[in-house]
Coordinates of C-alpha atoms in Angstrom, one line a residue:
X498 CA 11.0 -4.1 26.3
X499 CA 9.9 -7.3 24.6
X500 CA 11.2 -7.9 21.0
X501 CA 9.7 -9.9 18.2
X502 CA 12.1 -10.4 15.3
X503 CA 10.9 -11.3 11.8
X504 CA 13.5 -12.7 9.5
X505 CA 13.1 -14.1 6.0
X506 CA 14.6 -17.1 4.1
X507 CA 14.8 -18.8 0.8
X508 CA 13.7 -15.8 -1.4
X509 CA 12.8 -12.2 -1.0
X510 CA 9.3 -10.8 -1.5
X511 CA 7.6 -13.3 0.7
X512 CA 5.5 -10.7 2.5
X513 CA 7.6 -10.2 5.7
X514 CA 6.2 -6.7 6.0
X515 CA 2.6 -7.8 5.9
X516 CA 3.5 -10.7 8.3
X517 CA 5.2 -8.3 10.7
X518 CA 2.2 -5.9 10.5
X519 CA -0.3 -8.7 11.1
X520 CA 1.6 -10.0 14.1
X521 CA 1.5 -6.5 15.5
X522 CA -2.3 -6.3 14.9
X523 CA -2.8 -9.6 16.7
X524 CA -0.7 -8.5 19.7
X525 CA -2.6 -5.2 19.7
X526 CA -5.8 -7.1 19.7
X527 CA -4.6 -8.8 22.9
X528 CA -4.4 -5.4 24.6
X529 CA -0.7 -4.8 24.2
X530 CA 0.9 -1.6 22.9
X531 CA 3.1 -2.3 19.8
X532 CA 5.8 -0.4 18.0
X533 CA 7.8 -1.4 14.8
X534 CA 11.3 -1.1 13.4
X535 CA 12.3 -1.9 9.8
X536 CA 15.9 -2.8 9.2
X537 CA 17.0 -2.3 5.6
X538 CA 20.6 -3.6 5.0
X539 CA 21.3 -1.2 2.0
X540 CA 23.9 1.5 2.2
X541 CA 21.5 4.4 1.3
X542 CA 20.8 6.4 4.4
X543 CA 17.1 6.4 3.5
X544 CA 14.8 5.5 0.7
X545 CA 14.5 9.1 -0.6
X546 CA 16.9 8.8 -3.6
X547 CA 15.8 5.3 -4.8
X548 CA 13.9 4.8 -8.0
X549 CA 10.3 3.6 -7.5
X550 CA 11.2 0.9 -10.2
X551 CA 14.0 -0.3 -7.9
X552 CA 12.3 -0.4 -4.5
X553 CA 8.7 0.5 -4.8
X554 CA 7.3 3.7 -3.4
X555 CA 9.0 6.0 -1.0
X556 CA 6.8 6.3 2.1
X557 CA 6.8 9.7 3.9
X558 CA 6.3 10.1 7.6
X559 CA 5.0 13.0 9.7
X560 CA 8.6 14.0 10.6
X561 CA 9.7 14.1 7.0
X562 CA 11.4 10.7 7.0
X563 CA 11.6 9.1 3.5
X564 CA 11.4 5.4 4.4
X565 CA 10.7 1.9 3.1
X566 CA 7.2 1.1 2.0
X567 CA 6.9 -1.5 4.8
X568 CA 6.6 1.3 7.3
X569 CA 3.4 2.3 5.4
X570 CA 2.1 -1.2 6.1
X571 CA 2.9 -0.8 9.8
X572 CA 1.2 2.6 10.0
X573 CA -1.9 1.3 8.1
X574 CA -2.3 -1.9 10.0
X575 CA -1.4 -0.7 13.5
X576 CA -2.8 2.9 13.2
X577 CA 0.4 4.4 14.6
X578 CA 2.6 7.4 13.6
X579 CA 6.2 6.2 13.2
X580 CA 9.4 8.3 13.0
X581 CA 12.3 8.3 10.6
X582 CA 14.3 6.5 13.3
X583 CA 12.0 3.5 13.0
X584 CA 13.7 2.8 9.7
X585 CA 17.3 1.6 10.4
X586 CA 19.6 1.3 7.4
X587 CA 23.2 0.3 7.0
X588 CA 23.9 3.8 5.7
X589 CA 22.6 5.4 8.9
X590 CA 24.6 3.1 11.2
X591 CA 27.9 3.4 9.3
X592 CA 27.4 7.2 9.1
X593 CA 26.9 7.5 12.9
X594 CA 29.9 5.3 13.6
X595 CA 32.1 7.2 11.1
X596 CA 31.0 10.6 12.6
X597 CA 32.0 9.3 16.0
X598 CA 35.3 8.1 14.7
X599 CA 36.1 11.5 13.1
X600 CA 35.3 13.2 16.4
X601 CA 37.7 10.9 18.2
X602 CA 35.0 9.3 20.4
X603 CA 36.7 5.9 20.1
X604 CA 39.9 7.2 21.7
X605 CA 42.2 5.9 18.9
X606 CA 40.9 2.3 18.9
X607 CA 40.7 0.4 15.6
X608 CA 37.0 0.8 14.5
X609 CA 35.6 -2.5 13.4
X610 CA 32.3 -4.2 12.4
X611 CA 32.4 -6.1 15.7
X612 CA 32.0 -4.5 18.2
X613 CA 31.5 -0.9 16.9
X614 CA 29.0 -1.4 14.2
X615 CA 27.1 -4.1 16.1
X616 CA 27.0 -2.0 19.2
X617 CA 25.7 0.9 17.2
X618 CA 22.9 -1.3 15.8
X619 CA 21.9 -2.6 19.3
X620 CA 22.0 0.9 20.8
X621 CA 19.8 2.2 17.9
X622 CA 17.3 -0.6 18.2
X623 CA 17.0 -0.2 22.0
X624 CA 16.6 3.6 21.8
X625 CA 14.1 3.5 18.9
X626 CA 12.0 0.8 20.6
X627 CA 11.3 3.3 23.5
X628 CA 9.8 6.0 21.2
X629 CA 6.0 6.1 21.7
X630 CA 4.2 5.9 18.4
X631 CA 0.5 5.5 19.4
X632 CA -0.1 8.9 21.0
X633 CA 0.2 7.6 24.5
X634 CA 2.9 8.3 27.1
X635 CA 5.8 5.9 27.7
X636 CA 7.2 3.1 25.6
X637 CA 5.2 0.3 24.0
X638 CA 5.0 -3.3 25.5
X639 CA 6.4 -5.0 22.4
X640 CA 8.7 -3.9 19.5
X641 CA 8.2 -5.9 16.2
X642 CA 11.5 -5.8 14.2
X643 CA 11.6 -6.8 10.6
X644 CA 15.0 -7.6 9.1
X645 CA 14.9 -6.8 5.4
X646 CA 16.5 -9.1 2.8
X647 CA 17.1 -12.8 3.2
X648 CA 19.2 -14.7 5.8
X649 CA 22.6 -15.4 4.3
X650 CA 22.9 -12.0 2.4
X651 CA 26.3 -10.5 3.0
X652 CA 24.9 -7.1 3.7
X653 CA 22.7 -8.3 6.6
X654 CA 25.4 -10.1 8.5
X655 CA 26.3 -7.3 10.9
X656 CA 22.6 -7.0 11.8
X657 CA 22.2 -10.7 12.3
X658 CA 25.2 -10.6 14.7
X659 CA 23.9 -7.5 16.5
X660 CA 20.4 -9.2 16.9
X661 CA 22.1 -12.4 18.2
X662 CA 23.9 -10.3 20.8
X663 CA 20.6 -8.4 21.6
X664 CA 18.7 -11.7 22.1
X665 CA 21.4 -12.8 24.6
X666 CA 21.5 -9.5 26.5
X667 CA 17.8 -9.0 26.9
X668 CA 17.2 -12.6 28.0
X669 CA 15.0 -15.4 26.5
X670 CA 11.8 -14.2 28.0
X671 CA 12.1 -10.9 26.1
X672 CA 13.0 -12.1 22.6
X673 CA 10.9 -14.1 20.1
X674 CA 12.2 -14.9 16.6
X675 CA 9.8 -15.7 13.8
X676 CA 11.3 -16.9 10.6
X677 CA 9.3 -16.5 7.4
X678 CA 10.1 -19.0 4.7
X679 CA 8.8 -20.5 1.5
X680 CA 7.2 -23.9 1.0
X681 CA 7.2 -24.4 -2.8
X682 CA 5.3 -27.0 -4.7
X683 CA 7.1 -28.5 -7.7
X684 CA 4.7 -28.7 -10.7
X685 CA 5.6 -32.3 -11.7
X686 CA 5.7 -33.8 -8.3
X687 CA 2.9 -31.7 -6.7
X688 CA 4.5 -32.2 -3.2
X689 CA 5.1 -29.4 -0.7
X690 CA 8.9 -29.2 -0.4
X691 CA 10.5 -28.4 3.0
X692 CA 14.1 -28.6 2.1
X693 CA 14.6 -24.9 1.3
X694 CA 13.2 -24.0 4.7
X695 CA 15.4 -26.6 6.4
X696 CA 18.5 -25.1 4.8
X697 CA 17.4 -21.5 5.7
X698 CA 16.8 -22.4 9.3
X699 CA 20.2 -24.3 9.5
X700 CA 21.9 -21.2 8.2
X701 CA 20.1 -19.0 10.8
X702 CA 21.1 -21.4 13.6
X703 CA 24.7 -21.4 12.4
X704 CA 24.7 -17.6 12.8
X705 CA 23.6 -18.0 16.4
X706 CA 19.8 -17.4 16.1
X707 CA 17.2 -20.1 16.7
X708 CA 13.6 -19.5 15.5
X709 CA 10.9 -20.0 18.0
X710 CA 8.2 -19.9 15.3
X711 CA 8.1 -20.6 11.6
X712 CA 5.8 -18.7 9.3
X713 CA 5.5 -20.7 6.2
X714 CA 4.3 -19.1 3.0
X715 CA 2.6 -21.4 0.5
X716 CA -0.1 -21.3 -2.1
X717 CA -2.3 -23.9 -0.4
X718 CA -2.6 -24.7 3.4
X719 CA 0.2 -26.9 4.8
X720 CA -0.4 -30.6 5.0
X721 CA 0.0 -32.3 8.4
X722 CA 3.0 -34.4 7.2
X723 CA 4.7 -31.2 5.9
X724 CA 4.3 -29.6 9.3
X725 CA 5.7 -32.7 11.1
X726 CA 8.7 -32.8 8.8
X727 CA 9.4 -29.1 9.4
X728 CA 9.1 -29.6 13.2
X729 CA 11.4 -32.5 13.2
X730 CA 14.1 -31.1 11.0
X731 CA 13.9 -27.4 12.0
X732 CA 13.7 -28.1 15.7
X733 CA 10.5 -26.1 16.1
X734 CA 7.3 -27.3 17.9
X735 CA 4.5 -28.3 15.5
X736 CA 2.2 -25.9 17.4
X737 CA 4.7 -23.0 16.5
X738 CA 4.6 -23.7 12.8
X739 CA 2.3 -21.2 11.3
X740 CA 1.0 -21.4 7.8
X741 CA 0.4 -18.1 5.8
X742 CA -1.2 -19.4 2.7
X743 CA -2.6 -17.3 -0.1
X744 CA -5.8 -15.5 0.9
X745 CA -8.4 -13.4 -1.0
X746 CA -7.1 -10.2 0.7
X747 CA -4.3 -9.3 3.1
X748 CA -6.8 -8.3 5.9
X749 CA -7.3 -12.1 6.4
X750 CA -3.7 -12.6 7.6
X751 CA -4.2 -11.3 11.2
X752 CA -7.2 -13.7 11.3
X753 CA -5.2 -16.5 9.9
X754 CA -2.6 -16.0 12.6
X755 CA -5.2 -15.8 15.3
X756 CA -6.9 -19.0 14.1
X757 CA -3.6 -20.8 14.5
X758 CA -3.0 -19.4 18.0
X759 CA 0.1 -17.5 16.9
X760 CA -0.6 -15.0 19.7
X761 CA -0.5 -17.7 22.3
X762 CA 2.9 -19.0 21.1
X763 CA 4.4 -15.5 21.0
X764 CA 2.9 -14.4 24.3
X765 CA 4.2 -17.7 25.9
X766 CA 7.7 -17.1 24.6
X767 CA 7.6 -13.5 25.9
X768 CA 6.1 -14.5 29.2
X769 CA 3.1 -12.2 28.6
X770 CA 0.2 -14.6 28.9
X771 CA -0.7 -13.3 32.4
X772 CA -1.3 -9.7 31.2
X773 CA -2.7 -10.3 27.7
X774 CA -6.4 -10.6 26.9
X775 CA -8.0 -12.9 24.2
X776 CA -7.6 -11.2 20.8
X777 CA -10.5 -9.0 19.8
X778 CA -10.4 -8.9 16.0
X779 CA -14.1 -8.2 15.3
X780 CA -13.4 -5.1 13.2
X781 CA -10.8 -6.9 11.1
X782 CA -13.1 -9.9 10.5
X783 CA -15.9 -7.6 9.4
X784 CA -13.6 -5.7 7.1
X785 CA -12.1 -8.8 5.5
X786 CA -15.5 -10.4 5.0
X787 CA -17.0 -7.2 3.6
X788 CA -14.3 -7.0 1.0
X789 CA -14.7 -10.7 0.0
X790 CA -18.4 -10.2 -0.6
X791 CA -18.3 -7.1 -2.7
X792 CA -19.6 -7.5 -6.2
X793 CA -20.1 -4.0 -7.6
X794 CA -16.8 -2.3 -8.8
X795 CA -15.8 1.2 -9.8
X796 CA -13.4 1.8 -12.7
X797 CA -10.5 4.1 -11.9
X798 CA -8.0 5.3 -14.4
X799 CA -4.6 5.7 -12.8
X800 CA -2.4 7.7 -15.1
X801 CA 1.2 7.7 -14.1
X802 CA 4.9 7.1 -14.9
X803 CA 5.7 3.9 -12.9
X804 CA 2.6 1.8 -13.8
X805 CA 4.9 -1.2 -14.7
X806 CA 5.5 -1.8 -10.9
X807 CA 2.3 -1.4 -8.8
X808 CA 4.4 -1.2 -5.6
X809 CA 5.5 2.3 -7.0
X810 CA 2.0 3.5 -6.0
X811 CA 1.3 1.2 -3.1
X812 CA -0.2 3.8 -0.7
X813 CA -2.3 5.3 -3.5
X814 CA -3.7 1.8 -4.2
X815 CA -4.4 1.2 -0.5
X816 CA -6.1 4.6 -0.1
X817 CA -8.3 3.8 -3.1
X818 CA -9.1 0.4 -1.5
X819 CA -10.0 2.0 1.8
X820 CA -12.3 4.5 0.1
X821 CA -14.0 2.0 -2.2
X822 CA -14.8 -0.4 0.7
X823 CA -16.3 2.6 2.6
X824 CA -18.6 3.0 -0.4
X825 CA -19.3 -0.8 -0.7
X826 CA -17.4 -1.0 -4.0
X827 CA -14.5 -3.0 -5.3
X828 CA -11.7 -0.9 -6.9
X829 CA -11.1 -1.8 -10.6
X830 CA -7.9 0.1 -11.4
X831 CA -6.9 0.6 -15.1
X832 CA -3.2 1.3 -15.1
X833 CA -2.4 3.7 -17.9
X834 CA 1.2 4.6 -18.7
X835 CA 1.0 8.3 -19.3
X836 CA 3.3 8.2 -22.3
X837 CA 0.8 5.9 -24.0
X838 CA -1.7 8.7 -24.3
X839 CA 0.7 11.0 -26.2
X840 CA 0.6 11.7 -29.9
X841 CA 4.1 10.2 -30.4
X842 CA 2.8 6.8 -29.3
X843 CA 0.0 7.0 -31.8
X844 CA 2.8 6.8 -34.5
X845 CA 5.2 4.3 -32.8
X846 CA 2.8 2.0 -31.0
X847 CA -0.8 2.6 -32.2
X848 CA -2.2 -0.4 -30.3
X849 CA -0.9 0.8 -27.0
X850 CA -2.2 4.3 -27.8
X851 CA -5.7 3.0 -28.6
X852 CA -5.8 0.8 -25.5
X853 CA -4.8 3.7 -23.2
X854 CA -7.4 6.0 -24.6
X855 CA -10.1 3.3 -24.4
X856 CA -9.3 2.7 -20.7
X857 CA -9.4 6.5 -20.0
X858 CA -12.7 6.9 -21.8
X859 CA -14.2 3.9 -19.9
X860 CA -13.1 5.1 -16.5
X861 CA -15.6 6.6 -14.0
X862 CA -12.8 8.8 -12.4
X863 CA -9.2 9.8 -13.1
X864 CA -6.3 9.9 -10.7
X865 CA -2.9 11.4 -11.5
X866 CA -0.5 10.5 -8.7
X867 CA 2.9 12.1 -7.7
X868 CA 6.2 11.6 -9.5
X869 CA 9.4 13.3 -10.7
X870 CA 10.9 14.1 -14.1
X871 CA 9.3 15.0 -17.4
X872 CA 8.6 11.5 -18.9
X873 CA 4.9 11.1 -19.5
X874 CA 4.0 14.7 -18.6
X875 CA 2.2 15.4 -21.9
X876 CA 0.1 12.3 -21.4
X877 CA -0.9 13.4 -17.9
X878 CA -1.9 16.8 -19.3
X879 CA -4.1 15.1 -21.8
X880 CA -5.7 13.0 -19.1
X881 CA -6.4 16.1 -16.9
X882 CA -7.8 17.9 -19.9
X883 CA -10.1 14.9 -20.8
X884 CA -11.4 14.8 -17.2
X885 CA -11.9 18.5 -17.0
X886 CA -13.7 18.9 -20.3
X887 CA -15.9 15.7 -19.9
X888 CA -16.9 16.3 -16.3
X889 CA -15.1 13.1 -15.1
X890 CA -14.1 13.3 -11.4
X891 CA -10.4 14.0 -11.2
X892 CA -7.9 13.9 -8.3
X893 CA -4.4 15.2 -8.9
X894 CA -1.8 14.5 -6.2
X895 CA 1.4 16.6 -6.0
X896 CA 2.6 16.4 -9.7
X897 CA -1.0 15.7 -10.6
X898 CA -2.0 19.1 -9.2
X899 CA 0.8 20.8 -11.0
X900 CA -0.3 19.0 -14.2
X901 CA -3.8 20.4 -13.9
X902 CA -2.5 23.9 -13.5
X903 CA -0.3 23.6 -16.6
X904 CA -3.3 22.2 -18.5
X905 CA -5.6 25.0 -17.4
X906 CA -3.1 27.7 -18.3
X907 CA -2.6 26.2 -21.8
X908 CA -6.2 25.4 -22.6
X909 CA -8.2 28.1 -20.8
X910 CA -5.7 31.0 -20.6
X911 CA -4.3 30.3 -24.0
X912 CA -0.7 30.2 -22.7
X913 CA 0.5 27.5 -25.1
X914 CA 4.0 27.3 -23.7
X915 CA 2.9 27.3 -20.0
X916 CA 5.0 24.7 -18.1
X917 CA 6.8 23.8 -15.0
X918 CA 10.5 24.9 -14.5
X919 CA 11.1 21.2 -13.7
X920 CA 10.3 20.3 -17.3
X921 CA 11.4 23.4 -19.1
X922 CA 13.8 26.0 -17.6
X923 CA 13.2 28.4 -20.5
X924 CA 9.4 28.5 -20.5
X925 CA 8.1 32.0 -21.0
X926 CA 5.1 31.2 -18.7
X927 CA 6.4 29.3 -15.7
X928 CA 3.1 28.4 -13.8
X929 CA 5.0 25.9 -11.6
X930 CA 8.4 27.0 -10.1
X931 CA 11.1 25.7 -7.8
X932 CA 10.2 26.7 -4.2
X933 CA 12.7 25.1 -1.9
X934 CA 12.2 25.0 1.9
X935 CA 14.7 25.0 4.7
X936 CA 12.9 23.4 7.6
X937 CA 13.2 21.5 10.8
X938 CA 13.0 18.3 8.8
X939 CA 15.8 19.4 6.5
X940 CA 17.5 16.2 5.3
X941 CA 20.3 17.3 3.1
X942 CA 18.0 18.4 0.2
X943 CA 15.7 21.2 -0.7
X944 CA 12.6 19.2 -0.6
X945 CA 9.5 20.2 1.4
X946 CA 9.0 17.1 3.5
X947 CA 6.6 15.8 6.2
X948 CA 3.5 17.0 7.8
X949 CA 2.5 20.6 7.1
X950 CA -0.7 22.6 7.8
X951 CA -3.0 23.7 5.0
X952 CA -5.5 26.5 5.8
X953 CA -8.8 26.5 3.9
X954 CA -9.6 29.8 2.4
X955 CA -13.4 29.2 2.5
X956 CA -15.5 26.7 4.5
X957 CA -17.7 26.2 1.5
X958 CA -15.1 24.3 -0.6
X959 CA -15.6 20.6 -1.2
X960 CA -12.2 19.7 0.3
X961 CA -12.9 21.3 3.7
X962 CA -16.4 19.6 3.8
X963 CA -14.8 16.2 3.1
X964 CA -12.3 16.7 5.9
X965 CA -15.1 17.9 8.2
X966 CA -13.0 20.8 9.2
X967 CA -13.7 24.4 8.0
X968 CA -10.3 25.7 9.0
X969 CA -7.3 23.5 8.3
X970 CA -5.9 20.0 7.7
X971 CA -2.4 18.5 8.4
X972 CA -1.1 16.3 5.6
X973 CA 2.3 15.0 4.4
X974 CA 4.4 16.6 1.6
X975 CA 7.2 15.5 -0.7
X976 CA 8.1 18.0 -3.4
X977 CA 10.3 20.8 -4.6
X978 CA 8.1 22.5 -7.2
X979 CA 4.9 24.5 -6.5
X980 CA 2.4 26.6 -8.3
X981 CA 3.9 30.1 -9.1
X982 CA 2.2 32.6 -6.7
X983 CA 2.4 35.3 -9.4
X984 CA -0.1 33.5 -11.6
X985 CA -2.7 32.8 -9.0
X986 CA -4.7 35.9 -9.7
X987 CA -5.1 35.3 -13.4
X988 CA -5.9 31.6 -12.9
X989 CA -8.6 32.4 -10.3
X990 CA -10.2 35.0 -12.6
X991 CA -10.4 32.2 -15.2
X992 CA -12.3 30.0 -12.8
X993 CA -9.7 27.8 -11.1
X994 CA -9.9 28.3 -7.3
X995 CA -7.1 27.8 -4.8
X996 CA -9.1 26.9 -1.7
X997 CA -6.2 25.7 0.5
X998 CA -2.9 27.5 1.2
X999 CA 0.0 27.2 3.6
X1000 CA 0.3 29.4 6.7
X1001 CA 2.2 32.1 4.7
X1002 CA -0.4 32.2 2.0
X1003 CA 2.3 31.8 -0.7
X1004 CA 2.2 28.1 -1.2
X1005 CA -0.9 26.7 -3.0
X1006 CA -2.0 23.5 -1.4
X1007 CA -5.5 22.7 -2.8
X1008 CA -7.2 23.7 -6.0
X1009 CA -10.8 23.1 -7.1
X1010 CA -12.9 23.8 -10.2
X1011 CA -16.3 24.8 -8.8
X1012 CA -18.1 24.3 -12.1
X1013 CA -17.0 20.6 -12.2
X1014 CA -18.6 17.6 -10.3
X1015 CA -15.2 16.9 -8.7
X1016 CA -11.9 18.4 -9.9
X1017 CA -9.4 18.6 -7.1
X1018 CA -5.6 19.0 -7.0
X1019 CA -3.6 18.8 -3.9
X1020 CA 0.1 19.6 -3.4
X1021 CA 0.3 17.1 -0.4
X1022 CA 0.0 13.3 -0.4
X1023 CA -3.3 12.3 1.3
X1024 CA -2.6 8.6 0.6
X1025 CA 0.0 8.4 3.4
X1026 CA -2.5 8.9 6.2
X1027 CA -5.3 6.7 4.8
X1028 CA -6.2 3.7 7.1
X1029 CA -8.5 0.7 6.9
X1030 CA -11.8 1.8 8.3
X1031 CA -10.6 5.5 8.2
X1032 CA -10.3 6.3 4.4
X1033 CA -8.6 9.5 3.2
X1034 CA -11.2 12.2 2.8
X1035 CA -10.1 13.1 -0.8
X1036 CA -10.0 9.5 -2.0
X1037 CA -13.5 9.0 -0.5
X1038 CA -14.7 12.2 -2.3
X1039 CA -13.3 10.9 -5.7
X1040 CA -15.1 7.5 -5.4
X1041 CA -18.3 9.1 -4.2
X1042 CA -18.2 11.6 -7.1
X1043 CA -17.5 8.7 -9.6
X1044 CA -20.9 7.3 -8.5
X1045 CA -22.7 10.6 -8.3
X1046 CA -23.1 10.3 -4.6
X1047 CA -20.9 13.1 -3.4
X1048 CA -23.6 15.8 -3.0
X1049 CA -25.8 13.5 -1.0
X1050 CA -22.9 12.5 1.2
X1051 CA -21.8 16.1 1.9
X1052 CA -25.4 17.2 2.7
X1053 CA -25.8 14.3 5.1
X1054 CA -22.6 15.1 6.9
X1055 CA -23.3 18.8 7.1
X1056 CA -26.5 17.9 8.9
X1057 CA -24.5 16.0 11.4
X1058 CA -25.9 12.6 10.5

């Protein structure tokens, strides 16, 4: 196994995840099979319990793993299906070592960070690197490892030491270290400063790791004298100093790396030049250039709880982007804090209230994404009602689907107190109830997690036509509450149709309103499987409906064209 390690220096948030993904894309384009590992040095065993405000979205995998959002980048860029083991955390490592200690596996030895924790990290990396993630048999050729955090962080020290030992044990032909660092420009001087990177590399070298390549983040392309300075003081060949400057969209980054011969430097370090082919990035080039040249945009109202941090809905934003580009449109997302639509805000913050409603009324389609807790629920219900009554295309995901059921029960069935047990335990009309699941992906909670099959109840529904499958679809889930099976009959009599159910027929997976241009709610999260060039069917349907092109698209596809 060949390993490419990505570390970061100076500051966090430099885009190590996108850099790691892009390096994987370039190596794939050279004909190599690539897998990825993300190391997160926090003590949580996974990302499942973290607030989206704290850490961005929780990305969900097929096997039910709740992982760091960077694994979403890897899956989208590399078009692979990762496992929960591909996200290594301090919590997972310590838990495994402590479990062994309690069982007496260390034969009475004193259990220490070195060698027990570091050995556990090495063993975990080497085992996970062998898991095939691209649907083919056998292990990949190259494993790209991203170490979260910044070099020098106390919490990442055991991982740095374990990776130093790994680099020594696998041999220099099987290990390539790329250090991502910042090259700032001071406003007054206007000069590209290399000192922060010099310090960062010096710290890395003091810990026993020497970078083979530097990936320098900057606003503008690196000047030649900056490169020479970095080469001289960081002990890295000038040809191995890559510049990842700001670009119009992230799909340019694999092209940026290719244009700087990053693949040649990496392949040379890993002794793979003889088996690799020249990189074929035609599709990426087309995609990046198409996006750059789009002029027409579509206005999308995103009504959610966590709109203050767009990373909270990263996969939803990417899925909208993939769908828009397939329709030759630019996404123009209006972020609406759900609570700003509520009557209380009209009293306390009339300007925010007016702005939120103006954005909603100007939107060509409405999307209510997933979330937990009762904050903003009233605003989401108002958004769903507005979209339903005004024939504005609507997509509700997870909580967004439950919101549409509550709204329909209140407005159409006249059940004024209809609610979810999540928000009101005492509601006389619980249309959404707690439906826990014990499953093969049971991870210490009652959540329904990971890939599950949805069976379409009729091949005539819009959703099955969009998925081009009259029978079923497999999508990823992350929820505890679901539509109450006892109210399905009365809701369907009133016009709301549940066109997708699980294999037992008790869990409602997809709802549609046949009298509406596009009103769809899904209990699963279609955004997690959207890919560049392969947009999620439901996001595509939303954007097509926003432009009045859905009927023509479905007719064309039914005719097999």
